[in-house]
PDB file of C-alpha atoms in Angstrom:
ATOM      1  CA  MET P   1     -13.955 -13.100  75.918  1.00  0.00           C
ATOM      2  CA  ALA P   2     -16.154 -13.096  73.026  1.00  0.00           C
ATOM      3  CA  PHE P   3     -18.508 -15.705  72.034  1.00  0.00           C
ATOM      4  CA  VAL P   4     -18.834 -16.726  68.453  1.00  0.00           C
ATOM      5  CA  TRP P   5     -21.878 -18.321  67.317  1.00  0.00           C
ATOM      6  CA  ARG P   6     -21.433 -20.927  64.748  1.00  0.00           C
ATOM      7  CA  ARG P   7     -24.270 -22.211  62.576  1.00  0.00           C
ATOM      8  CA  ARG P   8     -24.536 -25.841  62.460  1.00  0.00           C
ATOM      9  CA  SER P   9     -24.247 -27.091  58.920  1.00  0.00           C
ATOM     10  CA  PRO P  10     -27.071 -29.236  57.770  1.00  0.00           C
ATOM     11  CA  GLU P  11     -26.414 -33.038  57.756  1.00  0.00           C
ATOM     12  CA  PRO P  12     -25.282 -34.302  54.249  1.00  0.00           C
ATOM     13  CA  GLN P  13     -28.115 -35.928  52.486  1.00  0.00           C
ATOM     14  CA  PRO P  14     -27.628 -38.803  50.090  1.00  0.00           C
ATOM     15  CA  VAL P  15     -27.873 -38.246  46.374  1.00  0.00           C
ATOM     16  CA  ASP P  16     -31.038 -39.585  44.869  1.00  0.00           C
ATOM     17  CA  TRP P  17     -29.948 -41.534  41.752  1.00  0.00           C
ATOM     18  CA  SER P  18     -33.206 -42.792  40.809  1.00  0.00           C
ATOM     19  CA  PRO P  19     -34.076 -40.501  38.007  1.00  0.00           C
ATOM     20  CA  VAL P  20     -30.747 -41.595  36.355  1.00  0.00           C
ATOM     21  CA  HIS P  21     -31.004 -44.705  34.373  1.00  0.00           C
ATOM     22  CA  SER P  22     -28.197 -47.187  35.316  1.00  0.00           C
ATOM     23  CA  ARG P  23     -27.232 -47.462  31.535  1.00  0.00           C
ATOM     24  CA  THR P  24     -26.826 -43.792  31.230  1.00  0.00           C
ATOM     25  CA  LEU P  25     -24.900 -43.719  34.540  1.00  0.00           C
ATOM     26  CA  ARG P  26     -22.603 -46.507  33.093  1.00  0.00           C
ATOM     27  CA  LEU P  27     -22.169 -44.619  29.985  1.00  0.00           C
ATOM     28  CA  ILE P  28     -20.974 -41.532  31.821  1.00  0.00           C
ATOM     29  CA  VAL P  29     -18.949 -42.830  34.689  1.00  0.00           C
ATOM     30  CA  LEU P  30     -17.147 -45.813  33.088  1.00  0.00           C
ATOM     31  CA  PRO P  31     -15.449 -43.729  30.293  1.00  0.00           C
ATOM     32  CA  ALA P  32     -14.504 -41.064  32.757  1.00  0.00           C
ATOM     33  CA  ILE P  33     -13.014 -43.755  35.109  1.00  0.00           C
ATOM     34  CA  ALA P  34     -11.246 -45.369  32.112  1.00  0.00           C
ATOM     35  CA  VAL P  35      -9.779 -41.837  30.937  1.00  0.00           C
ATOM     36  CA  ALA P  36      -8.487 -41.097  34.433  1.00  0.00           C
ATOM     37  CA  LEU P  37      -6.836 -44.538  34.808  1.00  0.00           C
ATOM     38  CA  LEU P  38      -5.418 -44.210  31.369  1.00  0.00           C
ATOM     39  CA  ALA P  39      -4.020 -40.743  32.048  1.00  0.00           C
ATOM     40  CA  ALA P  40      -2.373 -42.108  35.418  1.00  0.00           C
ATOM     41  CA  CYS P  41      -0.905 -45.017  33.405  1.00  0.00           C
ATOM     42  CA  SER P  42       0.344 -43.094  30.357  1.00  0.00           C
ATOM     43  CA  SER P  43       2.331 -40.531  32.241  1.00  0.00           C
ATOM     44  CA  GLY P  44       5.543 -42.341  31.360  1.00  0.00           C
ATOM     45  CA  PRO P  45       9.078 -40.960  32.018  1.00  0.00           C
ATOM     46  CA  THR P  46       9.935 -37.468  31.151  1.00  0.00           C
ATOM     47  CA  PRO P  47      11.858 -37.140  28.025  1.00  0.00           C
ATOM     48  CA  ALA P  48      15.347 -36.029  28.226  1.00  0.00           C
ATOM     49  CA  ALA P  49      14.686 -33.495  25.696  1.00  0.00           C
ATOM     50  CA  SER P  50      11.851 -32.587  22.952  1.00  0.00           C
ATOM     51  CA  VAL P  51      12.545 -31.071  19.471  1.00  0.00           C
ATOM     52  CA  GLY P  52       9.163 -30.063  18.052  1.00  0.00           C
ATOM     53  CA  GLU P  53       7.238 -33.215  18.646  1.00  0.00           C
ATOM     54  CA  THR P  54       9.924 -35.540  18.742  1.00  0.00           C
ATOM     55  CA  ASP P  55      11.039 -36.812  22.207  1.00  0.00           C
ATOM     56  CA  ILE P  56      14.571 -37.777  22.992  1.00  0.00           C
ATOM     57  CA  THR P  57      14.252 -40.461  25.677  1.00  0.00           C
ATOM     58  CA  GLU P  58      16.690 -41.187  28.491  1.00  0.00           C
ATOM     59  CA  GLN P  59      17.387 -44.551  26.788  1.00  0.00           C
ATOM     60  CA  GLN P  60      18.319 -42.905  23.567  1.00  0.00           C
ATOM     61  CA  LEU P  61      20.535 -40.455  25.402  1.00  0.00           C
ATOM     62  CA  ALA P  62      22.297 -43.311  27.318  1.00  0.00           C
ATOM     63  CA  HIS P  63      22.872 -45.162  24.109  1.00  0.00           C
ATOM     64  CA  ASP P  64      24.192 -42.046  22.218  1.00  0.00           C
ATOM     65  CA  THR P  65      26.373 -41.174  25.300  1.00  0.00           C
ATOM     66  CA  LYS P  66      28.178 -44.607  24.788  1.00  0.00           C
ATOM     67  CA  LEU P  67      28.715 -43.733  21.107  1.00  0.00           C
ATOM     68  CA  PHE P  68      30.245 -40.292  21.878  1.00  0.00           C
ATOM     69  CA  THR P  69      32.281 -41.752  24.605  1.00  0.00           C
ATOM     70  CA  PHE P  70      33.548 -44.431  22.022  1.00  0.00           C
ATOM     71  CA  LEU P  71      34.557 -41.594  19.654  1.00  0.00           C
ATOM     72  CA  ALA P  72      36.378 -39.666  22.386  1.00  0.00           C
ATOM     73  CA  ALA P  73      38.226 -42.762  23.382  1.00  0.00           C
ATOM     74  CA  LEU P  74      39.386 -43.348  19.761  1.00  0.00           C
ATOM     75  CA  ASN P  75      40.670 -39.637  19.797  1.00  0.00           C
ATOM     76  CA  GLN P  76      42.215 -40.207  23.187  1.00  0.00           C
ATOM     77  CA  GLN P  77      39.944 -37.290  24.482  1.00  0.00           C
ATOM     78  CA  GLN P  78      37.325 -36.894  27.190  1.00  0.00           C
ATOM     79  CA  CYS P  79      33.740 -37.211  25.944  1.00  0.00           C
ATOM     80  CA  GLY P  80      32.320 -33.646  25.952  1.00  0.00           C
ATOM     81  CA  GLY P  81      35.848 -32.174  26.714  1.00  0.00           C
ATOM     82  CA  PRO P  82      37.039 -31.342  30.313  1.00  0.00           C
ATOM     83  CA  PRO P  83      34.240 -30.713  32.540  1.00  0.00           C
ATOM     84  CA  PRO P  84      33.605 -27.321  34.065  1.00  0.00           C
ATOM     85  CA  GLN P  85      34.437 -26.976  37.783  1.00  0.00           C
ATOM     86  CA  GLY P  86      31.899 -28.773  39.832  1.00  0.00           C
ATOM     87  CA  GLU P  87      30.627 -31.079  36.979  1.00  0.00           C
ATOM     88  CA  THR P  88      31.571 -34.794  36.557  1.00  0.00           C
ATOM     89  CA  GLN P  89      32.880 -36.143  33.321  1.00  0.00           C
ATOM     90  CA  GLU P  90      29.786 -38.174  32.960  1.00  0.00           C
ATOM     91  CA  THR P  91      27.699 -34.981  33.253  1.00  0.00           C
ATOM     92  CA  ALA P  92      29.721 -33.180  30.632  1.00  0.00           C
ATOM     93  CA  CYS P  93      29.513 -36.065  28.234  1.00  0.00           C
ATOM     94  CA  GLY P  94      25.669 -36.387  28.654  1.00  0.00           C
ATOM     95  CA  ARG P  95      25.329 -32.700  28.085  1.00  0.00           C
ATOM     96  CA  PHE P  96      27.496 -32.775  24.927  1.00  0.00           C
ATOM     97  CA  THR P  97      25.746 -35.909  23.699  1.00  0.00           C
ATOM     98  CA  LEU P  98      22.119 -34.365  24.279  1.00  0.00           C
ATOM     99  CA  GLY P  99      23.255 -31.083  22.366  1.00  0.00           C
ATOM    100  CA  ASN P 100      24.449 -33.305  19.544  1.00  0.00           C
ATOM    101  CA  MET P 101      21.149 -35.339  19.626  1.00  0.00           C
ATOM    102  CA  ILE P 102      19.103 -32.108  19.402  1.00  0.00           C
ATOM    103  CA  GLN P 103      21.260 -30.897  16.533  1.00  0.00           C
ATOM    104  CA  GLY P 104      20.864 -34.285  14.952  1.00  0.00           C
ATOM    105  CA  GLU P 105      17.030 -34.048  15.109  1.00  0.00           C
ATOM    106  CA  LEU P 106      17.205 -30.715  13.164  1.00  0.00           C
ATOM    107  CA  VAL P 107      19.634 -32.070  10.553  1.00  0.00           C
ATOM    108  CA  ASP P 108      17.358 -35.003  10.018  1.00  0.00           C
ATOM    109  CA  ARG P 109      14.382 -32.732   9.552  1.00  0.00           C
ATOM    110  CA  TYR P 110      16.389 -30.403   7.198  1.00  0.00           C
ATOM    111  CA  ALA P 111      17.673 -33.567   5.148  1.00  0.00           C
ATOM    112  CA  THR P 112      14.166 -35.065   4.924  1.00  0.00           C
ATOM    113  CA  GLU P 113      12.732 -31.718   3.643  1.00  0.00           C
ATOM    114  CA  HIS P 114      15.528 -31.277   1.077  1.00  0.00           C
ATOM    115  CA  ASP P 115      15.897 -34.978  -0.029  1.00  0.00           C
ATOM    116  CA  ILE P 116      19.539 -35.088   1.294  1.00  0.00           C
ATOM    117  CA  THR P 117      20.671 -38.685   1.880  1.00  0.00           C
ATOM    118  CA  VAL P 118      23.929 -40.469   2.510  1.00  0.00           C
ATOM    119  CA  LYS P 119      24.861 -43.485   0.312  1.00  0.00           C
ATOM    120  CA  ALA P 120      25.651 -46.907   1.930  1.00  0.00           C
ATOM    121  CA  SER P 121      28.947 -46.872   0.129  1.00  0.00           C
ATOM    122  CA  GLU P 122      29.916 -43.642   1.884  1.00  0.00           C
ATOM    123  CA  VAL P 123      29.211 -45.106   5.260  1.00  0.00           C
ATOM    124  CA  ASP P 124      31.277 -48.249   4.314  1.00  0.00           C
ATOM    125  CA  ASP P 125      34.176 -46.028   3.119  1.00  0.00           C
ATOM    126  CA  ILE P 126      34.244 -44.115   6.429  1.00  0.00           C
ATOM    127  CA  VAL P 127      34.068 -47.288   8.457  1.00  0.00           C
ATOM    128  CA  ALA P 128      36.723 -48.974   6.260  1.00  0.00           C
ATOM    129  CA  ASN P 129      38.943 -46.025   6.665  1.00  0.00           C
ATOM    130  CA  LEU P 130      38.565 -46.024  10.633  1.00  0.00           C
ATOM    131  CA  ASP P 131      39.475 -49.776  10.464  1.00  0.00           C
ATOM    132  CA  GLU P 132      42.511 -49.069   8.354  1.00  0.00           C
ATOM    133  CA  GLN P 133      43.752 -46.242  10.583  1.00  0.00           C
ATOM    134  CA  LEU P 134      43.348 -48.049  13.837  1.00  0.00           C
ATOM    135  CA  THR P 135      42.881 -51.727  12.913  1.00  0.00           C
ATOM    136  CA  ALA P 136      39.513 -53.599  12.799  1.00  0.00           C
ATOM    137  CA  GLU P 137      40.380 -55.301  15.989  1.00  0.00           C
ATOM    138  CA  ALA P 138      41.065 -52.244  17.818  1.00  0.00           C
ATOM    139  CA  VAL P 139      37.784 -50.604  16.675  1.00  0.00           C
ATOM    140  CA  ASP P 140      35.838 -53.815  17.837  1.00  0.00           C
ATOM    141  CA  ALA P 141      37.606 -53.868  21.117  1.00  0.00           C
ATOM    142  CA  GLU P 142      36.590 -50.277  21.685  1.00  0.00           C
ATOM    143  CA  LEU P 143      33.037 -50.824  20.613  1.00  0.00           C
ATOM    144  CA  ALA P 144      32.844 -53.787  23.007  1.00  0.00           C
ATOM    145  CA  LYS P 145      33.992 -51.699  26.001  1.00  0.00           C
ATOM    146  CA  GLN P 146      30.955 -49.537  25.327  1.00  0.00           C
ATOM    147  CA  GLY P 147      28.652 -52.270  24.647  1.00  0.00           C
ATOM    148  CA  LEU P 148      28.112 -51.169  21.050  1.00  0.00           C
ATOM    149  CA  THR P 149      28.152 -53.083  17.711  1.00  0.00           C
ATOM    150  CA  ARG P 150      29.305 -52.558  14.138  1.00  0.00           C
ATOM    151  CA  ALA P 151      25.659 -51.634  13.319  1.00  0.00           C
ATOM    152  CA  ASP P 152      25.956 -48.691  15.964  1.00  0.00           C
ATOM    153  CA  LEU P 153      29.196 -47.435  14.387  1.00  0.00           C
ATOM    154  CA  GLU P 154      27.563 -47.559  10.972  1.00  0.00           C
ATOM    155  CA  GLU P 155      24.667 -45.607  12.257  1.00  0.00           C
ATOM    156  CA  LEU P 156      27.087 -42.976  13.796  1.00  0.00           C
ATOM    157  CA  ALA P 157      29.013 -42.780  10.398  1.00  0.00           C
ATOM    158  CA  ASN P 158      25.692 -42.151   8.724  1.00  0.00           C
ATOM    159  CA  GLN P 159      24.755 -39.328  11.261  1.00  0.00           C
ATOM    160  CA  VAL P 160      28.029 -37.646  10.623  1.00  0.00           C
ATOM    161  CA  LEU P 161      27.958 -37.741   6.878  1.00  0.00           C
ATOM    162  CA  LEU P 162      24.386 -36.693   6.794  1.00  0.00           C
ATOM    163  CA  PHE P 163      25.429 -33.724   9.100  1.00  0.00           C
ATOM    164  CA  GLN P 164      28.247 -32.814   6.716  1.00  0.00           C
ATOM    165  CA  ALA P 165      25.882 -33.016   3.670  1.00  0.00           C
ATOM    166  CA  VAL P 166      23.375 -30.722   5.409  1.00  0.00           C
ATOM    167  CA  GLN P 167      26.063 -28.333   6.484  1.00  0.00           C
ATOM    168  CA  THR P 168      27.138 -28.143   2.810  1.00  0.00           C
ATOM    169  CA  ALA P 169      23.654 -27.664   1.443  1.00  0.00           C
ATOM    170  CA  VAL P 170      22.919 -24.967   3.968  1.00  0.00           C
ATOM    171  CA  ALA P 171      26.107 -23.099   2.945  1.00  0.00           C
ATOM    172  CA  GLU P 172      25.332 -23.270  -0.680  1.00  0.00           C
ATOM    173  CA  GLU P 173      21.756 -22.132   0.011  1.00  0.00           C
ATOM    174  CA  GLU P 174      22.891 -19.128   2.035  1.00  0.00           C
ATOM    175  CA  LEU P 175      26.037 -18.179   0.090  1.00  0.00           C
ATOM    176  CA  GLY P 176      25.546 -19.616  -3.463  1.00  0.00           C
ATOM    177  CA  ASP P 177      28.256 -21.251  -5.480  1.00  0.00           C
ATOM    178  CA  GLU P 178      30.031 -18.243  -6.498  1.00  0.00           C
ATOM    179  CA  GLN P 179      30.609 -16.956  -2.871  1.00  0.00           C
ATOM    180  CA  LEU P 180      31.515 -20.484  -1.664  1.00  0.00           C
ATOM    181  CA  ARG P 181      34.093 -20.571  -4.571  1.00  0.00           C
ATOM    182  CA  GLN P 182      35.632 -17.276  -3.374  1.00  0.00           C
ATOM    183  CA  ILE P 183      35.854 -18.303   0.169  1.00  0.00           C
ATOM    184  CA  TYR P 184      37.364 -21.606  -0.817  1.00  0.00           C
ATOM    185  CA  ASP P 185      39.984 -19.763  -3.042  1.00  0.00           C
ATOM    186  CA  GLU P 186      40.861 -17.395  -0.301  1.00  0.00           C
ATOM    187  CA  GLN P 187      41.451 -20.143   2.261  1.00  0.00           C
ATOM    188  CA  ILE P 188      43.798 -21.987   0.071  1.00  0.00           C
TER     189      ILE P 188
END
């Protein structure tokens, strides 16, 4: 049996703080404590996604999931389509919604950079068209099922119209008017 000699570590000595002025200590320690506390408090929930410096929160995702569920119900379809095997309908809808929200952030940026906007009258027209096709009562009833309002519907209509406007602008930028006219004529 081997004997191992261990050296005893010296007893810990207290720190001599006498050369440090209490004001200096407070100026160093208090901000350090404040930073540590703020860092611990500010670590809020992780966003559902980030697009550049913009976070998409779980709350925004939940709200927009209701909007896409509303749209799917109007079309008598499942939000996000049929779920893949092993996935719930709720998960498929959430994934579909998040993808659309990410795309929406990119559309908003492009629209801002290129001064693309949607007129309020266009939003009113699309909502009126929906009311005409389904009746305003049916639209309101479906909105209520999801806990949504007419303002939510108008915002959704604005997003759809803005997406279409950006899509047209990108196509014109990439192809030019002449090529677009040719493609249009070929499709007719």
